[in-house]
């Protein structure tokens, strides 16, 4: 089955830019989605279809995709951005696959 | 504003059936633009997609659960349900009901744009 790999943690100072990578384990174009999960809450989508933001998500959140790899970028990081971030794709085998998640620490 | 609310037993015995229901608020389950599904989360397994279903039928199940899962829709109550058979301790998790966007800019997508708060289900005797 398809596997998405994310770094376990990323640290950033407030006001700086955080980048979180997500890599698939086999070649081929994928469409990536990203979710944010704050402590004790359900996940919520922050990016869909590689680059689009759902309504209500600030434009500080952006993402890019190249083949089977995607990167979530958060500019001007705030304390409230501290959360776990998950990438997700749909695999041609018919399954939805999530990355293991990256804990963003705002120092 | 739309939201989803899970309900069901928080404790299920091994080998029995886990049953959860999701009530949809602020949206119609009969919409053509969304599917309705379930995702679970546990410390050891992370986020796991279980399956999703359209009001008109045609559920899509994860291969990992296909042999023991059933999703259904009750349009009269604006709710949908999950049944997972033959549970073991490995099925202990927080279960989220979700809404899946069908397409964006004419392209089919598998993006879950609305999540319930989640309900913890523990499998134990």
mmCIF file of N, CA and C in Angstrom, chain A residues 1 31 33-35 37 41-49 51-52 54 86 88 90 93-96 98, chain B residues 39 41 46-49 60-64 96 101 104-105 107-113 115-118:
data_model
loop_
_atom_site.group_PDB
_atom_site.id
_atom_site.type_symbol
_atom_site.label_atom_id
_atom_site.label_comp_id
_atom_site.label_asym_id
_atom_site.label_seq_id
_atom_site.Cartn_x
_atom_site.Cartn_y
_atom_site.Cartn_z
ATOM 1 N N UNK A 1 0.830 -1.190 0.000
ATOM 2 C CA UNK A 1 0.000 0.000 0.000
ATOM 3 C C UNK A 1 0.871 1.249 0.000
ATOM 4 N N UNK A 31 -2.604 14.025 -5.956
ATOM 5 C CA UNK A 31 -3.228 15.262 -5.496
ATOM 6 C C UNK A 31 -3.206 15.247 -3.970
ATOM 7 N N UNK A 33 -3.761 16.832 -0.059
ATOM 8 C CA UNK A 33 -4.583 17.647 0.828
ATOM 9 C C UNK A 33 -3.881 17.718 2.177
ATOM 10 N N UNK A 34 -4.171 18.788 2.923
ATOM 11 C CA UNK A 34 -3.511 18.984 4.211
ATOM 12 C C UNK A 34 -4.543 19.308 5.291
ATOM 13 N N UNK A 35 -4.251 18.795 6.484
ATOM 14 C CA UNK A 35 -5.132 19.013 7.624
ATOM 15 C C UNK A 35 -4.327 19.494 8.811
ATOM 16 N N UNK A 37 -4.521 19.706 13.038
ATOM 17 C CA UNK A 37 -5.216 19.182 14.205
ATOM 18 C C UNK A 37 -4.591 19.775 15.459
ATOM 19 N N UNK A 41 -8.664 18.493 19.512
ATOM 20 C CA UNK A 41 -9.668 18.817 18.502
ATOM 21 C C UNK A 41 -9.621 17.832 17.336
ATOM 22 N N UNK A 42 -10.664 17.879 16.547
ATOM 23 C CA UNK A 42 -10.685 17.109 15.317
ATOM 24 C C UNK A 42 -9.820 17.798 14.262
ATOM 25 N N UNK A 43 -9.331 17.050 13.307
ATOM 26 C CA UNK A 43 -8.616 17.693 12.196
ATOM 27 C C UNK A 43 -9.545 18.632 11.424
ATOM 28 N N UNK A 44 -8.948 19.606 10.773
ATOM 29 C CA UNK A 44 -9.693 20.447 9.843
ATOM 30 C C UNK A 44 -8.803 20.694 8.626
ATOM 31 N N UNK A 45 -9.431 20.760 7.485
ATOM 32 C CA UNK A 45 -8.671 20.942 6.260
ATOM 33 C C UNK A 45 -8.134 22.352 6.124
ATOM 34 N N UNK A 46 -6.879 22.464 5.698
ATOM 35 C CA UNK A 46 -6.298 23.787 5.471
ATOM 36 C C UNK A 46 -5.895 23.989 4.004
ATOM 37 N N UNK A 47 -5.667 22.892 3.295
ATOM 38 C CA UNK A 47 -5.348 22.955 1.866
ATOM 39 C C UNK A 47 -5.999 21.748 1.176
ATOM 40 N N UNK A 48 -6.631 21.979 0.033
ATOM 41 C CA UNK A 48 -7.127 20.869 -0.766
ATOM 42 C C UNK A 48 -6.687 21.032 -2.219
ATOM 43 N N UNK A 49 -6.675 19.923 -2.919
ATOM 44 C CA UNK A 49 -6.283 19.918 -4.336
ATOM 45 C C UNK A 49 -4.957 20.631 -4.548
ATOM 46 N N UNK A 51 -3.284 23.090 -3.747
ATOM 47 C CA UNK A 51 -2.985 24.497 -3.481
ATOM 48 C C UNK A 51 -4.161 25.344 -2.991
ATOM 49 N N UNK A 52 -5.368 24.793 -2.979
ATOM 50 C CA UNK A 52 -6.541 25.613 -2.654
ATOM 51 C C UNK A 52 -6.816 25.649 -1.153
ATOM 52 N N UNK A 54 -9.623 26.164 1.858
ATOM 53 C CA UNK A 54 -11.053 26.250 2.196
ATOM 54 C C UNK A 54 -11.346 27.647 2.744
ATOM 55 N N UNK A 86 -1.219 16.977 8.892
ATOM 56 C CA UNK A 86 -1.246 15.713 8.168
ATOM 57 C C UNK A 86 -1.455 15.972 6.673
ATOM 58 N N UNK A 88 -2.509 14.092 2.953
ATOM 59 C CA UNK A 88 -3.398 13.002 2.572
ATOM 60 C C UNK A 88 -3.546 12.951 1.059
ATOM 61 N N UNK A 90 -5.363 10.339 -2.306
ATOM 62 C CA UNK A 90 -6.139 9.176 -2.701
ATOM 63 C C UNK A 90 -5.253 8.367 -3.629
ATOM 64 N N UNK A 93 -5.204 2.614 -5.967
ATOM 65 C CA UNK A 93 -5.706 1.312 -5.502
ATOM 66 C C UNK A 93 -7.097 1.442 -4.902
ATOM 67 N N UNK A 94 -7.500 2.693 -4.670
ATOM 68 C CA UNK A 94 -8.834 2.934 -4.136
ATOM 69 C C UNK A 94 -8.854 3.332 -2.680
ATOM 70 N N UNK A 95 -7.697 3.526 -2.105
ATOM 71 C CA UNK A 95 -7.638 3.852 -0.689
ATOM 72 C C UNK A 95 -7.203 5.289 -0.454
ATOM 73 N N UNK A 96 -7.657 5.825 0.662
ATOM 74 C CA UNK A 96 -7.213 7.124 1.132
ATOM 75 C C UNK A 96 -6.044 6.886 2.077
ATOM 76 N N UNK A 98 -3.132 8.676 4.669
ATOM 77 C CA UNK A 98 -2.687 9.822 5.457
ATOM 78 C C UNK A 98 -1.208 9.667 5.799
ATOM 79 N N UNK B 39 -13.559 8.174 9.512
ATOM 80 C CA UNK B 39 -12.117 8.089 9.679
ATOM 81 C C UNK B 39 -11.859 7.885 11.151
ATOM 82 N N UNK B 41 -8.813 7.447 14.421
ATOM 83 C CA UNK B 41 -7.473 7.858 14.812
ATOM 84 C C UNK B 41 -7.083 7.195 16.120
ATOM 85 N N UNK B 46 -2.389 6.110 13.776
ATOM 86 C CA UNK B 46 -2.620 7.404 13.157
ATOM 87 C C UNK B 46 -4.026 7.506 12.597
ATOM 88 N N UNK B 47 -4.174 8.319 11.552
ATOM 89 C CA UNK B 47 -5.470 8.502 10.897
ATOM 90 C C UNK B 47 -5.683 7.374 9.889
ATOM 91 N N UNK B 48 -6.839 6.732 9.966
ATOM 92 C CA UNK B 48 -7.189 5.638 9.063
ATOM 93 C C UNK B 48 -8.555 5.900 8.442
ATOM 94 N N UNK B 49 -8.598 5.888 7.128
ATOM 95 C CA UNK B 49 -9.844 6.028 6.396
ATOM 96 C C UNK B 49 -10.584 4.695 6.424
ATOM 97 N N UNK B 60 -17.792 3.287 -0.815
ATOM 98 C CA UNK B 60 -16.393 2.966 -1.080
ATOM 99 C C UNK B 60 -15.738 2.640 0.263
ATOM 100 N N UNK B 61 -15.218 1.429 0.371
ATOM 101 C CA UNK B 61 -14.594 1.001 1.613
ATOM 102 C C UNK B 61 -13.092 0.876 1.435
ATOM 103 N N UNK B 62 -12.382 1.241 2.482
ATOM 104 C CA UNK B 62 -10.953 0.956 2.496
ATOM 105 C C UNK B 62 -10.737 -0.553 2.423
ATOM 106 N N UNK B 63 -9.693 -0.953 1.721
ATOM 107 C CA UNK B 63 -9.372 -2.385 1.633
ATOM 108 C C UNK B 63 -9.118 -2.972 3.017
ATOM 109 N N UNK B 64 -8.644 -2.134 3.906
ATOM 110 C CA UNK B 64 -8.308 -2.614 5.253
ATOM 111 C C UNK B 64 -9.548 -2.998 6.059
ATOM 112 N N UNK B 96 -14.209 9.497 13.786
ATOM 113 C CA UNK B 96 -14.742 10.756 13.279
ATOM 114 C C UNK B 96 -15.685 10.487 12.104
ATOM 115 N N UNK B 101 -15.755 16.176 0.048
ATOM 116 C CA UNK B 101 -16.022 16.961 -1.142
ATOM 117 C C UNK B 101 -15.891 16.044 -2.364
ATOM 118 N N UNK B 104 -13.625 19.384 -7.216
ATOM 119 C CA UNK B 104 -13.183 20.767 -7.181
ATOM 120 C C UNK B 104 -12.723 21.124 -8.591
ATOM 121 N N UNK B 105 -13.284 22.175 -9.129
ATOM 122 C CA UNK B 105 -12.960 22.608 -10.497
ATOM 123 C C UNK B 105 -13.133 21.461 -11.485
ATOM 124 N N UNK B 107 -12.733 18.338 -11.079
ATOM 125 C CA UNK B 107 -11.864 17.186 -10.849
ATOM 126 C C UNK B 107 -12.322 16.458 -9.583
ATOM 127 N N UNK B 108 -12.451 15.148 -9.661
ATOM 128 C CA UNK B 108 -12.832 14.379 -8.479
ATOM 129 C C UNK B 108 -11.734 14.489 -7.425
ATOM 130 N N UNK B 109 -12.159 14.789 -6.222
ATOM 131 C CA UNK B 109 -11.188 14.889 -5.131
ATOM 132 C C UNK B 109 -11.647 14.036 -3.959
ATOM 133 N N UNK B 110 -10.712 13.717 -3.134
ATOM 134 C CA UNK B 110 -10.995 12.968 -1.922
ATOM 135 C C UNK B 110 -10.515 13.817 -0.759
ATOM 136 N N UNK B 111 -11.240 14.908 -0.510
ATOM 137 C CA UNK B 111 -10.906 15.854 0.538
ATOM 138 C C UNK B 111 -12.046 15.894 1.528
ATOM 139 N N UNK B 112 -11.711 15.798 2.788
ATOM 140 C CA UNK B 112 -12.707 15.762 3.847
ATOM 141 C C UNK B 112 -12.829 17.155 4.442
ATOM 142 N N UNK B 113 -13.892 17.844 4.029
ATOM 143 C CA UNK B 113 -13.982 19.270 4.333
ATOM 144 C C UNK B 113 -14.758 19.577 5.608
ATOM 145 N N UNK B 115 -15.512 17.746 9.632
ATOM 146 C CA UNK B 115 -15.286 16.633 10.545
ATOM 147 C C UNK B 115 -16.166 16.814 11.783
ATOM 148 N N UNK B 116 -16.662 15.706 12.315
ATOM 149 C CA UNK B 116 -17.290 15.738 13.625
ATOM 150 C C UNK B 116 -16.223 15.894 14.693
ATOM 151 N N UNK B 117 -16.655 16.050 15.933
ATOM 152 C CA UNK B 117 -15.708 16.210 17.032
ATOM 153 C C UNK B 117 -14.999 14.902 17.375
ATOM 154 N N UNK B 118 -15.595 13.797 16.975
ATOM 155 C CA UNK B 118 -15.000 12.501 17.254
ATOM 156 C C UNK B 118 -15.575 11.880 18.510
#
